[in-house]
Short mmCIF file of C-alpha atoms in Angstrom, two decimals:
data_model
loop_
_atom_site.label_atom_id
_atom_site.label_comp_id
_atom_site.label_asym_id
_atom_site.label_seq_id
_atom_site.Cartn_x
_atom_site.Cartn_y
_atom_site.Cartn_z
CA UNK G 1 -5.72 26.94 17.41
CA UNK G 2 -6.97 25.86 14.43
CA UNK G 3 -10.16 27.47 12.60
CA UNK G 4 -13.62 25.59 11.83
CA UNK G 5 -15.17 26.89 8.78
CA UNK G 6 -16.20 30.46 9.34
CA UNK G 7 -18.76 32.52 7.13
CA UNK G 8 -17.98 35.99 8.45
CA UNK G 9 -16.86 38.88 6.07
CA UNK G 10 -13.45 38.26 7.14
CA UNK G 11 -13.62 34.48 5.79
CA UNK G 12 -14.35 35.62 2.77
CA UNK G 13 -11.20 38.20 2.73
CA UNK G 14 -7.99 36.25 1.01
CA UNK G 15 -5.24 35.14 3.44
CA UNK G 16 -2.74 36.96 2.08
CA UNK G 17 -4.62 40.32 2.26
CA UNK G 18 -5.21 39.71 6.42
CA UNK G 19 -1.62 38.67 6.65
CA UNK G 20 -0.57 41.75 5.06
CA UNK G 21 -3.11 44.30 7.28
CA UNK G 22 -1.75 42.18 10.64
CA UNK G 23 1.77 42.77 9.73
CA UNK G 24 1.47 46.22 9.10
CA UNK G 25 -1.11 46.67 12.20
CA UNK G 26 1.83 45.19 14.06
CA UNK G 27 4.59 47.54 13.27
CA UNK G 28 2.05 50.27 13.30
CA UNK G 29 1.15 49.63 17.31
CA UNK G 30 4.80 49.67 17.82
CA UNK G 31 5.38 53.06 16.44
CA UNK G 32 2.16 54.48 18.96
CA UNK G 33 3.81 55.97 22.21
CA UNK G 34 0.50 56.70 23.90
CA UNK G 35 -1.91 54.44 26.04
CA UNK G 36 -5.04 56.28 24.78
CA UNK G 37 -4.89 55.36 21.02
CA UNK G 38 -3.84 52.05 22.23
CA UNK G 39 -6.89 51.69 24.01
CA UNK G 40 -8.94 52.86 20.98
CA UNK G 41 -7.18 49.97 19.54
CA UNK G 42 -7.81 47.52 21.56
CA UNK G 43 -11.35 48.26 21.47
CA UNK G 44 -11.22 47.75 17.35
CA UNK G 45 -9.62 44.58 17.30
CA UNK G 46 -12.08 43.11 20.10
CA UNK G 47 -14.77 44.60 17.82
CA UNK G 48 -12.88 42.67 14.73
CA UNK G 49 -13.09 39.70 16.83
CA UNK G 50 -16.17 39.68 17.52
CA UNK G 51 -17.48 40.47 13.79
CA UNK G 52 -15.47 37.20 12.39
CA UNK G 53 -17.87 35.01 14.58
CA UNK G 54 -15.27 32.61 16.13
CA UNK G 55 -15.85 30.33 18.71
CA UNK G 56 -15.77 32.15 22.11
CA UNK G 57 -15.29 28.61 23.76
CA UNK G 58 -12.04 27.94 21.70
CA UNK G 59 -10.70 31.11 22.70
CA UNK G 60 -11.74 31.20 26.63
CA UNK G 61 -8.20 30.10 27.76
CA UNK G 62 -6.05 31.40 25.27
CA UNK G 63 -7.53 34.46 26.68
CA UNK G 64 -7.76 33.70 30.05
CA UNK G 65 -3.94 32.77 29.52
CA UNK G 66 -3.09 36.32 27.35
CA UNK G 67 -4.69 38.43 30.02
CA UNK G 68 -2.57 36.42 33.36
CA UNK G 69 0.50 37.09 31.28
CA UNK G 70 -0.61 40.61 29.61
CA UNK G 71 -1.25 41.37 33.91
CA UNK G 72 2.31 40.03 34.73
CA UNK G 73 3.57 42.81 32.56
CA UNK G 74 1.85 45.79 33.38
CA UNK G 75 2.80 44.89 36.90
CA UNK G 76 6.40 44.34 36.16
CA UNK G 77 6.51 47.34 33.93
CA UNK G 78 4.96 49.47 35.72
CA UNK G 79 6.75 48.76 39.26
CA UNK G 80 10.13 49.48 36.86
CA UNK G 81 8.99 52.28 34.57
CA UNK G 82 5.93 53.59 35.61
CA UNK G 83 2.29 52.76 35.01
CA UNK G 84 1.71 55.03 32.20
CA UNK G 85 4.58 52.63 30.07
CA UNK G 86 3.11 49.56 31.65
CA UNK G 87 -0.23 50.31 30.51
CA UNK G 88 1.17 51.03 26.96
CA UNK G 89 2.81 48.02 26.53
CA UNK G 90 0.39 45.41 27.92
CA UNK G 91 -2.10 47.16 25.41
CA UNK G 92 0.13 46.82 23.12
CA UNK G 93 0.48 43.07 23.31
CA UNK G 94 -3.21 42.43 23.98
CA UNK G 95 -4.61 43.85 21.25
CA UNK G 96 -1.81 42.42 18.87
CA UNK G 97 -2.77 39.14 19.92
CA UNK G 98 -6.75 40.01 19.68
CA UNK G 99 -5.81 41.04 15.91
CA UNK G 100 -3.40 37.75 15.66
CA UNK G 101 -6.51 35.51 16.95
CA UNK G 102 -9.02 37.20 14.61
CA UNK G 103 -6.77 36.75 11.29
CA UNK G 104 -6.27 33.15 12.25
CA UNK G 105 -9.14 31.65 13.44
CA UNK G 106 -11.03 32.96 10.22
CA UNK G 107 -8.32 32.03 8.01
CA UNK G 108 -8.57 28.11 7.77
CA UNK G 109 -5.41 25.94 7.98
CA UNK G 110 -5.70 25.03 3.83
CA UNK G 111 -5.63 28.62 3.03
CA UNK G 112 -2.88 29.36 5.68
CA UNK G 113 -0.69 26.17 3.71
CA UNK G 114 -1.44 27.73 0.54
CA UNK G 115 -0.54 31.48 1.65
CA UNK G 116 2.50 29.65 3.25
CA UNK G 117 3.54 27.67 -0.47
CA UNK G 118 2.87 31.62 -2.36
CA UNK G 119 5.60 33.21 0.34
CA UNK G 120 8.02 30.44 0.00
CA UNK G 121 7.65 29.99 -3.64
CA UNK G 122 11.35 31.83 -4.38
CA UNK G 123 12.92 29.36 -2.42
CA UNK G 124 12.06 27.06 -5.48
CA UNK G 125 15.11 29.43 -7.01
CA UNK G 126 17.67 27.56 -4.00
CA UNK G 127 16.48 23.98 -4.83
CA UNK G 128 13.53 23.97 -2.07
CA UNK G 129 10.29 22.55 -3.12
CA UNK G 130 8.03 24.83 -0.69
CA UNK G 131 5.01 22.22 -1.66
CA UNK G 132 7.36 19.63 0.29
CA UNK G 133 7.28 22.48 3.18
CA UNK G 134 4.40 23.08 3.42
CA UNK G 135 3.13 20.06 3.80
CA UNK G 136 5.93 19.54 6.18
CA UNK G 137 4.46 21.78 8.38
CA UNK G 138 0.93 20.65 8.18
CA UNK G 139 1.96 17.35 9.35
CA UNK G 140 4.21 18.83 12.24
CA UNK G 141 0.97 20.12 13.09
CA UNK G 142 -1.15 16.99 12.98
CA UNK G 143 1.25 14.48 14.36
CA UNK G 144 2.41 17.05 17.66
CA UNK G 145 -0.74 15.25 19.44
CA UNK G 146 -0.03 11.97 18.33
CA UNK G 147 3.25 12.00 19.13
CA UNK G 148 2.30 12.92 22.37
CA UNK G 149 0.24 10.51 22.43
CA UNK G 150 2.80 8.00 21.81
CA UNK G 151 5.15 9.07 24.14
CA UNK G 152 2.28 8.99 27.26
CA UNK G 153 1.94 5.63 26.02
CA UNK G 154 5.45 4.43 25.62
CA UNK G 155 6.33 6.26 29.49
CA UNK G 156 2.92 4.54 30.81
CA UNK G 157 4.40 1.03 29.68
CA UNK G 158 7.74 1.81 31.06
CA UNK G 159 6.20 2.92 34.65
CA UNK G 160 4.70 -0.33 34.51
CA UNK G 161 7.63 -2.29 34.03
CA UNK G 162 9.35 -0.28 37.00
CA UNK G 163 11.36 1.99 34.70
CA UNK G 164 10.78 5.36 36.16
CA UNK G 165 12.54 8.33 34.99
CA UNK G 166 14.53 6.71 32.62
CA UNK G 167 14.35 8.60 29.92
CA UNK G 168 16.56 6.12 27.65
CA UNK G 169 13.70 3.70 28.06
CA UNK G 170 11.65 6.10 27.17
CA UNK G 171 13.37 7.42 23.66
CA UNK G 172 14.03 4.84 22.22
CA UNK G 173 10.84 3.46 22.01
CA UNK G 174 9.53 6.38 21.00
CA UNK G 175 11.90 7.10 18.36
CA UNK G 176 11.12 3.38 16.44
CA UNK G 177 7.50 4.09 16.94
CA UNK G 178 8.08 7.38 15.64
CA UNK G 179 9.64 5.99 12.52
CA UNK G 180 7.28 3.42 12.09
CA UNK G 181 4.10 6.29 12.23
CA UNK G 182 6.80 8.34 9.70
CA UNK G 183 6.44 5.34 6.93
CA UNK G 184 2.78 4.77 7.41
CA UNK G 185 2.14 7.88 6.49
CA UNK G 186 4.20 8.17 3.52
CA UNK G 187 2.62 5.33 2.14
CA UNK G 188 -0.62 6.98 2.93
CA UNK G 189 0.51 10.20 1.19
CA UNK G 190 1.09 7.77 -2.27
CA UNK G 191 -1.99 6.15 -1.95
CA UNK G 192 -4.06 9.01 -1.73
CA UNK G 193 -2.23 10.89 -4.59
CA UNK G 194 0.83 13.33 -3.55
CA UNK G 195 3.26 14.22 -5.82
CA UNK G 196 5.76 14.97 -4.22
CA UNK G 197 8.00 16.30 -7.62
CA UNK G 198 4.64 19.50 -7.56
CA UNK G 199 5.94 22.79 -7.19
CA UNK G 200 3.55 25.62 -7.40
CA UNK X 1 -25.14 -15.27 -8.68
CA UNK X 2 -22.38 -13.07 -10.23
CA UNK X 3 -21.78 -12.68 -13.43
CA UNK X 4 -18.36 -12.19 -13.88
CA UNK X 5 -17.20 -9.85 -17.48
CA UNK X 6 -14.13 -10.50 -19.00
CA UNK X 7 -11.69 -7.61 -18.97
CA UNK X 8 -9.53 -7.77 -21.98
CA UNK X 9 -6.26 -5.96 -21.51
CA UNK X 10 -4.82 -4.96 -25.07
CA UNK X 11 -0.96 -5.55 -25.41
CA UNK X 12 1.26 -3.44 -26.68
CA UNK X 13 -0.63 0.01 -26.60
CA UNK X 14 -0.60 3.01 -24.44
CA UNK X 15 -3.06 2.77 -22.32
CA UNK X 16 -6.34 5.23 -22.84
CA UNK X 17 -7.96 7.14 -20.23
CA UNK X 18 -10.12 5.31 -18.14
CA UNK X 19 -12.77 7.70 -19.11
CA UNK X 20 -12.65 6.76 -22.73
CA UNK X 21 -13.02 3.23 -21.53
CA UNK X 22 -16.04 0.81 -21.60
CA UNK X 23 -16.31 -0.97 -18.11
CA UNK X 24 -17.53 -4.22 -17.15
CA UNK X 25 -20.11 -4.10 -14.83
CA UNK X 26 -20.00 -6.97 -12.28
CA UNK X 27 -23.85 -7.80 -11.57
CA UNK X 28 -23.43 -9.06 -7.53
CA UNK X 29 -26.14 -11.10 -5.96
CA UNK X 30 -28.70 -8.96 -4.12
CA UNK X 31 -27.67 -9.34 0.01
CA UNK X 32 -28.46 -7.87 2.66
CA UNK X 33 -30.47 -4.40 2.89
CA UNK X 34 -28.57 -1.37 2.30
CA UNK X 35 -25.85 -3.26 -0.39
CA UNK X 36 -24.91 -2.21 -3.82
CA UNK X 37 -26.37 -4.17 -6.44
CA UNK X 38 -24.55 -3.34 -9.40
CA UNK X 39 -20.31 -2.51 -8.71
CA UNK X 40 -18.52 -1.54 -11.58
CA UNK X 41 -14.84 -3.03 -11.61
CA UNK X 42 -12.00 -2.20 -13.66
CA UNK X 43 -10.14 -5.88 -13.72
CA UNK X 44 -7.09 -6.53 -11.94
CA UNK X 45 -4.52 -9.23 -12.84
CA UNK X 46 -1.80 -10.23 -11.17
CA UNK X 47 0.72 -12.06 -13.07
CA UNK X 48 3.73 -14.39 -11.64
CA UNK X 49 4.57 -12.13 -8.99
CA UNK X 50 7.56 -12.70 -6.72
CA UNK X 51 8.05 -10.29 -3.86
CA UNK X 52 11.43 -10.56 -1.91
CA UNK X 53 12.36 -8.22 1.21
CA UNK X 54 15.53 -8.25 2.35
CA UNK X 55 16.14 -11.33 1.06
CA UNK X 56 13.47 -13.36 1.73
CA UNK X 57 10.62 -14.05 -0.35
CA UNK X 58 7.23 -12.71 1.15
CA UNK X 59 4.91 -13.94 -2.14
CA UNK X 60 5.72 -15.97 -4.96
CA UNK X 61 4.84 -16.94 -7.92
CA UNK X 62 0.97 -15.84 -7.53
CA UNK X 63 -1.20 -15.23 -10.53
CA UNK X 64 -4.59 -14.62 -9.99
CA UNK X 65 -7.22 -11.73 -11.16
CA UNK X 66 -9.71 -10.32 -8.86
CA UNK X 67 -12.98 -9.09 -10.58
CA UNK X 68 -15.46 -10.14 -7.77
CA UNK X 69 -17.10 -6.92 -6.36
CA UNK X 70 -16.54 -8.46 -2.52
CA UNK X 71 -13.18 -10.04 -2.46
CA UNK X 72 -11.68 -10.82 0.82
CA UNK X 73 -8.19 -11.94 1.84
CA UNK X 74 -7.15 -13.90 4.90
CA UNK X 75 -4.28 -15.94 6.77
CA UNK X 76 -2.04 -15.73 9.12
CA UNK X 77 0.18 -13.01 10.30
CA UNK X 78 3.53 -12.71 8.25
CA UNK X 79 2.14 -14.18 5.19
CA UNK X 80 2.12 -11.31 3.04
CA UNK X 81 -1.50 -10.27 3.18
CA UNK X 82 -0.55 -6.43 3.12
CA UNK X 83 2.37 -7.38 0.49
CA UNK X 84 -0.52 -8.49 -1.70
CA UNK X 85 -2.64 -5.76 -1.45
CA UNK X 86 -0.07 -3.10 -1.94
CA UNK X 87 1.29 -4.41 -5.30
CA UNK X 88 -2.66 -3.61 -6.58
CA UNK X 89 -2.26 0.06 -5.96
CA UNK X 90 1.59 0.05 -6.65
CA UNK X 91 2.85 1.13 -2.71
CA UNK X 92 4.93 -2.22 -3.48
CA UNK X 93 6.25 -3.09 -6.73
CA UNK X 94 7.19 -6.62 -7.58
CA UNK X 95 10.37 -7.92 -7.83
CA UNK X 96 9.00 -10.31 -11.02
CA UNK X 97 5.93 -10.40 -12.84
CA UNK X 98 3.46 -7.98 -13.44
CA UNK X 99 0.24 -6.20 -12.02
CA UNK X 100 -2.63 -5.00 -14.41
CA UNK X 101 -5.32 -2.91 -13.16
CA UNK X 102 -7.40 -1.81 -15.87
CA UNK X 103 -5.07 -0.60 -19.11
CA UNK X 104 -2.28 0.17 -16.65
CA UNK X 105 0.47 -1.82 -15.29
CA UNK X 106 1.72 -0.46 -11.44
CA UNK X 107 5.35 -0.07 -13.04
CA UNK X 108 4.89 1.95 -15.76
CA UNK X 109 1.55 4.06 -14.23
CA UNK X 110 1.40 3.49 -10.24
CA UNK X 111 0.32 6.95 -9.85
CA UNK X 112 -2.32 6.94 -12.40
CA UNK X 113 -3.85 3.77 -11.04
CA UNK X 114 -4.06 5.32 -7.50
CA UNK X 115 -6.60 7.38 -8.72
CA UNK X 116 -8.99 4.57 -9.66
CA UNK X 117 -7.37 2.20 -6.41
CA UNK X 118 -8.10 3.76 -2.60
CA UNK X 119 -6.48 2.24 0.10
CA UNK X 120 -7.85 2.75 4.00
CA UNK X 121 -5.05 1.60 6.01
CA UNK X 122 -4.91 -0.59 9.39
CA UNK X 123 -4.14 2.18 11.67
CA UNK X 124 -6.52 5.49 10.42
CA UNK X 125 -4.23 7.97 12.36
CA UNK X 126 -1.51 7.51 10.42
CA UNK X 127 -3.76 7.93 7.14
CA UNK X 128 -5.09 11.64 8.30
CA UNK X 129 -2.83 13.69 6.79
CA UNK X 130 -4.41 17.33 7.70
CA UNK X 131 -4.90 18.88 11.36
CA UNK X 132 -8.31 19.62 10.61
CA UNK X 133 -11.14 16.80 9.07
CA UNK X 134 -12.14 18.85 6.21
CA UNK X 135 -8.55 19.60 5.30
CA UNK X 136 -7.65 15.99 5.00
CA UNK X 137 -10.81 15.03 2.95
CA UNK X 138 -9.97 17.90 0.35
CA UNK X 139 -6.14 16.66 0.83
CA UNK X 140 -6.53 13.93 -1.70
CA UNK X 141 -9.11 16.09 -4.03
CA UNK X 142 -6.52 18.68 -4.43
CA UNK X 143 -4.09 16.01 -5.55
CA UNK X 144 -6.39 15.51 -8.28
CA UNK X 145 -6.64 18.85 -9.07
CA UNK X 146 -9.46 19.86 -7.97
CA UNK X 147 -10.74 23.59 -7.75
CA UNK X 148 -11.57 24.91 -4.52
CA UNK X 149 -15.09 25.60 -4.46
CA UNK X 150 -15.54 21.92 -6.24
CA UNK X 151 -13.52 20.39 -3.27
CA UNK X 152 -15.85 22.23 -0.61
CA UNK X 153 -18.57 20.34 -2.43
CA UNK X 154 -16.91 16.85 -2.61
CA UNK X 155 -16.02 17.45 0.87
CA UNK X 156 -19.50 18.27 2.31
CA UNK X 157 -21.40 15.48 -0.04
CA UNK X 158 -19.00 12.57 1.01
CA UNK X 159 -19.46 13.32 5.02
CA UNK X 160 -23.20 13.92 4.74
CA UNK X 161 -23.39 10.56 2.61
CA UNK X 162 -21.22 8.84 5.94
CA UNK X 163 -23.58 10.50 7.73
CA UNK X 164 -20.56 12.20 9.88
CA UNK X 165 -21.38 15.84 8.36
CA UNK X 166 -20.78 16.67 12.45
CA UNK X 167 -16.69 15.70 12.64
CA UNK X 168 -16.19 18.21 9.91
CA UNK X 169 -14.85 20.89 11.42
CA UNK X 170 -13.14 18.82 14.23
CA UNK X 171 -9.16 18.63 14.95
CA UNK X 172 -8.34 15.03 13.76
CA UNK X 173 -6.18 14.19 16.82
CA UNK X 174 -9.44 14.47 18.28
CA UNK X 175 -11.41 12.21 16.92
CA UNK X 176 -12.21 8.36 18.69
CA UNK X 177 -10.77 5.46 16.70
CA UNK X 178 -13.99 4.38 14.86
CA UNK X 179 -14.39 8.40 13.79
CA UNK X 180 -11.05 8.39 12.12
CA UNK X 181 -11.66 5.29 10.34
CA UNK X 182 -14.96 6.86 9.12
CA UNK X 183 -13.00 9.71 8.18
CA UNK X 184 -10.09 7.97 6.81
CA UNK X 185 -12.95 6.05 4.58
CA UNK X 186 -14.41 9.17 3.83
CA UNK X 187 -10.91 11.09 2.19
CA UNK X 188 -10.81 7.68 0.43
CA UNK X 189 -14.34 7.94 -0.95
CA UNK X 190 -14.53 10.94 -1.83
CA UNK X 191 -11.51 10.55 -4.71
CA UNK X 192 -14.67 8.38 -6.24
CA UNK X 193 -12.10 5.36 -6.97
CA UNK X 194 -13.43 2.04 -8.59
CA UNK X 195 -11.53 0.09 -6.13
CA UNK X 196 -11.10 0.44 -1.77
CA UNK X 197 -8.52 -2.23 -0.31
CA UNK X 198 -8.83 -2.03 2.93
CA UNK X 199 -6.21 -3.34 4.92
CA UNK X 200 -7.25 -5.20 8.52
CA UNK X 201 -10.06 -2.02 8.64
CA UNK X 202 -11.91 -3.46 11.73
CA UNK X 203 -8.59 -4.45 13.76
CA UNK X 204 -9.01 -1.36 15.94
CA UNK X 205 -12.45 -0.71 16.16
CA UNK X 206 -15.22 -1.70 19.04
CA UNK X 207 -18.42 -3.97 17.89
CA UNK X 208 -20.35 -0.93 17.68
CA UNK X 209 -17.94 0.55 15.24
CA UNK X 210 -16.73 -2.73 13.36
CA UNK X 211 -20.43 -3.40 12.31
CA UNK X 212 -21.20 0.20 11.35
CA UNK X 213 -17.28 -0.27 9.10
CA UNK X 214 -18.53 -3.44 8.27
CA UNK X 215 -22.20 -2.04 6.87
CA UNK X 216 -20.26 0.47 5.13
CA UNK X 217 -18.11 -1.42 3.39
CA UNK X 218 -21.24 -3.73 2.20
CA UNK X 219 -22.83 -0.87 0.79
CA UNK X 220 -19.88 0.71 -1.17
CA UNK X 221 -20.79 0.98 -5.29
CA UNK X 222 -16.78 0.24 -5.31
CA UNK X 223 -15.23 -3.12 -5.29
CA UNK X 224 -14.21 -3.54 -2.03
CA UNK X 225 -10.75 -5.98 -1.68
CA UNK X 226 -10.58 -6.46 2.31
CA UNK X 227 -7.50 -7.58 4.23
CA UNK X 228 -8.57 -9.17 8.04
CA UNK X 229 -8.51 -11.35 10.89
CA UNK X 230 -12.61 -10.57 11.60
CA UNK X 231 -14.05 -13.90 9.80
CA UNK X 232 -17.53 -12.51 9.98
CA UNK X 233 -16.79 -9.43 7.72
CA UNK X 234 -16.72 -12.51 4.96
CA UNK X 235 -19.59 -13.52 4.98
CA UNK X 236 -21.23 -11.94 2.59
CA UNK X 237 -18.30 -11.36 0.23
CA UNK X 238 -18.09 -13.07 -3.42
CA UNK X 239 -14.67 -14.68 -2.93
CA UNK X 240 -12.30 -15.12 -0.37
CA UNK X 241 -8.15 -15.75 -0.72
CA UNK X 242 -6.54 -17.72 1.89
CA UNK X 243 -2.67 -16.54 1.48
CA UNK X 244 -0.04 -18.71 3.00
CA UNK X 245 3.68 -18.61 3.71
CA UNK X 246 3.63 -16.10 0.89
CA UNK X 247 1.13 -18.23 -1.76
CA UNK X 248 -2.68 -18.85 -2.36
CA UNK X 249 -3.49 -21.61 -0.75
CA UNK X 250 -7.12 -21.02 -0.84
CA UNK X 251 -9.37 -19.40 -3.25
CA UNK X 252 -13.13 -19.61 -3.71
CA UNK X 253 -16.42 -18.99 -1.66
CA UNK X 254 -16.03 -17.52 2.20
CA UNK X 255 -17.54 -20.67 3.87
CA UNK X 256 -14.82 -22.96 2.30
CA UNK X 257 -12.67 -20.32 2.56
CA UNK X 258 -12.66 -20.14 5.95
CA UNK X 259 -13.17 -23.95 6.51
CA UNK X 260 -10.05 -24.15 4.94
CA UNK X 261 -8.18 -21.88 6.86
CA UNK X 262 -9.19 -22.72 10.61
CA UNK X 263 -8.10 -26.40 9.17
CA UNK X 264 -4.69 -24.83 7.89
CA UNK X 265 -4.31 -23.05 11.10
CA UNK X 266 -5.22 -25.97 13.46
CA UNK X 267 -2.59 -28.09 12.07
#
């Protein structure tokens, strides 16, 4: 999921700060033994949710998806160590995600990139230019679709030249198109202005 | 009629900023509603180029400067129609001769003149750099340097100027072809460069989309160089190349232009 502009109070908090409060929120919710606090938990990050004013919609199967699994495990659990654990650690999990979805969907992608560049900046120290990763990872993001994109269309053509299940036929393709959407956009990163030699 | 400035490229100095610069401003016949009226070039001149790939040469020998605010290029596939336009923002460097755009020459400042030269590619997919639509508009501003809150700004004016203020906030994998070549015009845009080549921009598109592309790139206050196969983009441009088997073979207004060319190609 990727967040649309948001103007809650949380927008306006820097990345690195949420980041920070999540990670420790995370260890913290490991160190609680008890389902009750856990609840009172829960009920604070679905109030945090609610006061970054993200899109409901965007998160209805993510959720849907987080409580089916969050279920599974409180079933599992508690058939193996009793309810009172089960409950513990399917709160656990759901309101760790709840407090995973609020930081990012009011945290847009740029700011996550440029929180991303700050952490990785002492790699500059072992030769890594964590601009170049960065952006690596934004464009891992953006292409995933189009590559699948690709490859529907690639398998489509093959089905229709009576090539099913091959997945040779399939790869190959793929791979030169791949290639071929890999130097397109290099060019388009030099024509709209990366420097790729900027280091933070 | 245009009347066509002389851009006088000193010899021998560093070049200045572009901002310390006087420009020539190209005054292009009035056309059809909606169109610029005034376009402010920066002079390009191209210089006995020779291009070879792999061997084989894809343009030679071509001198020619393009000043016109409308300039369109045509011919057939393989002639080196993308080869050309590349060398003008320096994605392709020349194997001999030179390429001037303003005070700068693509080998010595190829970066500098991609500030001033935009390019909106054939396929727009490949173009969007950023998940998101705003990202990939502020890509390029942050390239230049730009501060954050200035970027927000650039952002929002360019899309509400497109009039596609709505696909802000969208995922770009999203978007329909003629939206990401709205957007793609829009990351290009809002750089503010003098010059937008666009390369085959209407290949993908539907009618309803080419036309809109099409009404866009008429009413652009940059000179527009276009690369395509759609003959009726031309018709209101100032000058139209006809590039064959790697040369000009044509050069002058789009109705001889393309006289010429469905001649050439009928042969």
């Amino acid at each position: 999921m990727i967040a649309a502009k948001n103007d809650s109070w949380l927008a306006l908090v820097p990345a690195g700060a949420k980041f920070a409060v999540l990670l420790l929120v995370s260890i913290g919710l490991y160190l609680v033994g008890h389902w009750q606090p856990l609840a009172v938990a829960l009920l604070v990050s679905i109030a945090l949710l609610l006061s970054a004013k993200v899109a409901l919609r965007q998160l209805l199967w993510p959720l849907v998806s987080l409580l089916v699994i969050v279920g599974i495990i409180w079933v599992l659990l508690g058939i193996q160590t009793g309810w009172e654990q089960g409950a513990v650690a399917a709160l656990r999990l759901l309101t760790l995600c709840i407090f995973a979805y609020t930081v990012s969907l009011s945290t847009t992608f740029d700011q996550m990139l440029e929180l991303f560049q700050k952490v990785a900046s002492p790699l500059k120290y072992l030769g890594a230019n964590p601009a170049q990763i960065s952006l690596g990872l934004a464009l891992a993001v953006r292409f995933i679709p189009e590559l699948k994109r690709v490859y529907l269309e690639v398998r489509e053509a093959q089905f229709a030249r009576g090539l099913h299940n091959n997945p040779l036929a399939v790869a190959v393709p793929l791979v030169i198109r791949s290639l071929r959407i890999a130097e397109e956009t290099a060019e388009a990163l030099d024509a709209r202005g990366y420097d790729s030699t900027t280091t933070p | 009629m245009i009347k066509y400035a002389q851009w006088n490229v000193p010899e021998g100095t560093d070049p200045p900023l572009l901002a310390d610069r006087k420009e020539p401003t190209m005054q292009a016949s009035p056309k059809a509603a909606g169109q610029t009226s005034s376009v402010t070039v920066p002079g390009i001149h191209l210089e006995k180029i020779t291009v070879l790939r792999a061997g084989k040469v894809i343009l030679e020998d071509i001198t020619v400067s393009l000043n016109e605010p409308r300039i369109g290029i045509i011919g057939p596939n393989g002639a080196g129609k993308s080869t050309l336009v590349r060398l003008l923002n320096g994605l392709v460097l020349p194997n001999s001769g030179t390429v001037q755009v303003g005070n700068f020459t693509t080998a010595r400042a190829a970066k500098r003149i991609r500030r001033d030269v935009g390019f909106v590619f054939q396929n727009p997919a490949n173009q969007i750099i950023m998940p998101l639509v705003r990202d990939d508009i502020s890509f390029g501003l942050k390239n230049l340097g730009l501060a954050a809150s200035e970027r927000l700004r650039k952002v929002d004016q360019t899309l509400e100027e497109l009039g596609i203020a709505h696909l802000a906030e969208r995922e770009s994998h999203t978007l329909s072809g003629g939206e990401q070549q709205m957007v793609a015009l829009a990351a290009v845009l809002a750089m503010d460069p003098r010059v937008i080549i666009f390369d085959e921009p209407t290949t993908m598109l539907d009618l309803r989309n080419r036309l809109r592309f099409q009404k866009e790139i008429n009413g652009l206050n940059q000179q527009a160089i276009v690369v395509t196969h759609d003959l009726e983009v031309l018709e209101d441009f100032d000058r139209v190349l006809v590039v064959t088997d790697g040369r000009i073979g044509f050069d002058g207004a789009p109705g001889d232009a393309v006289d010429f060319y469905r001649h050439w190609s009928a042969q």
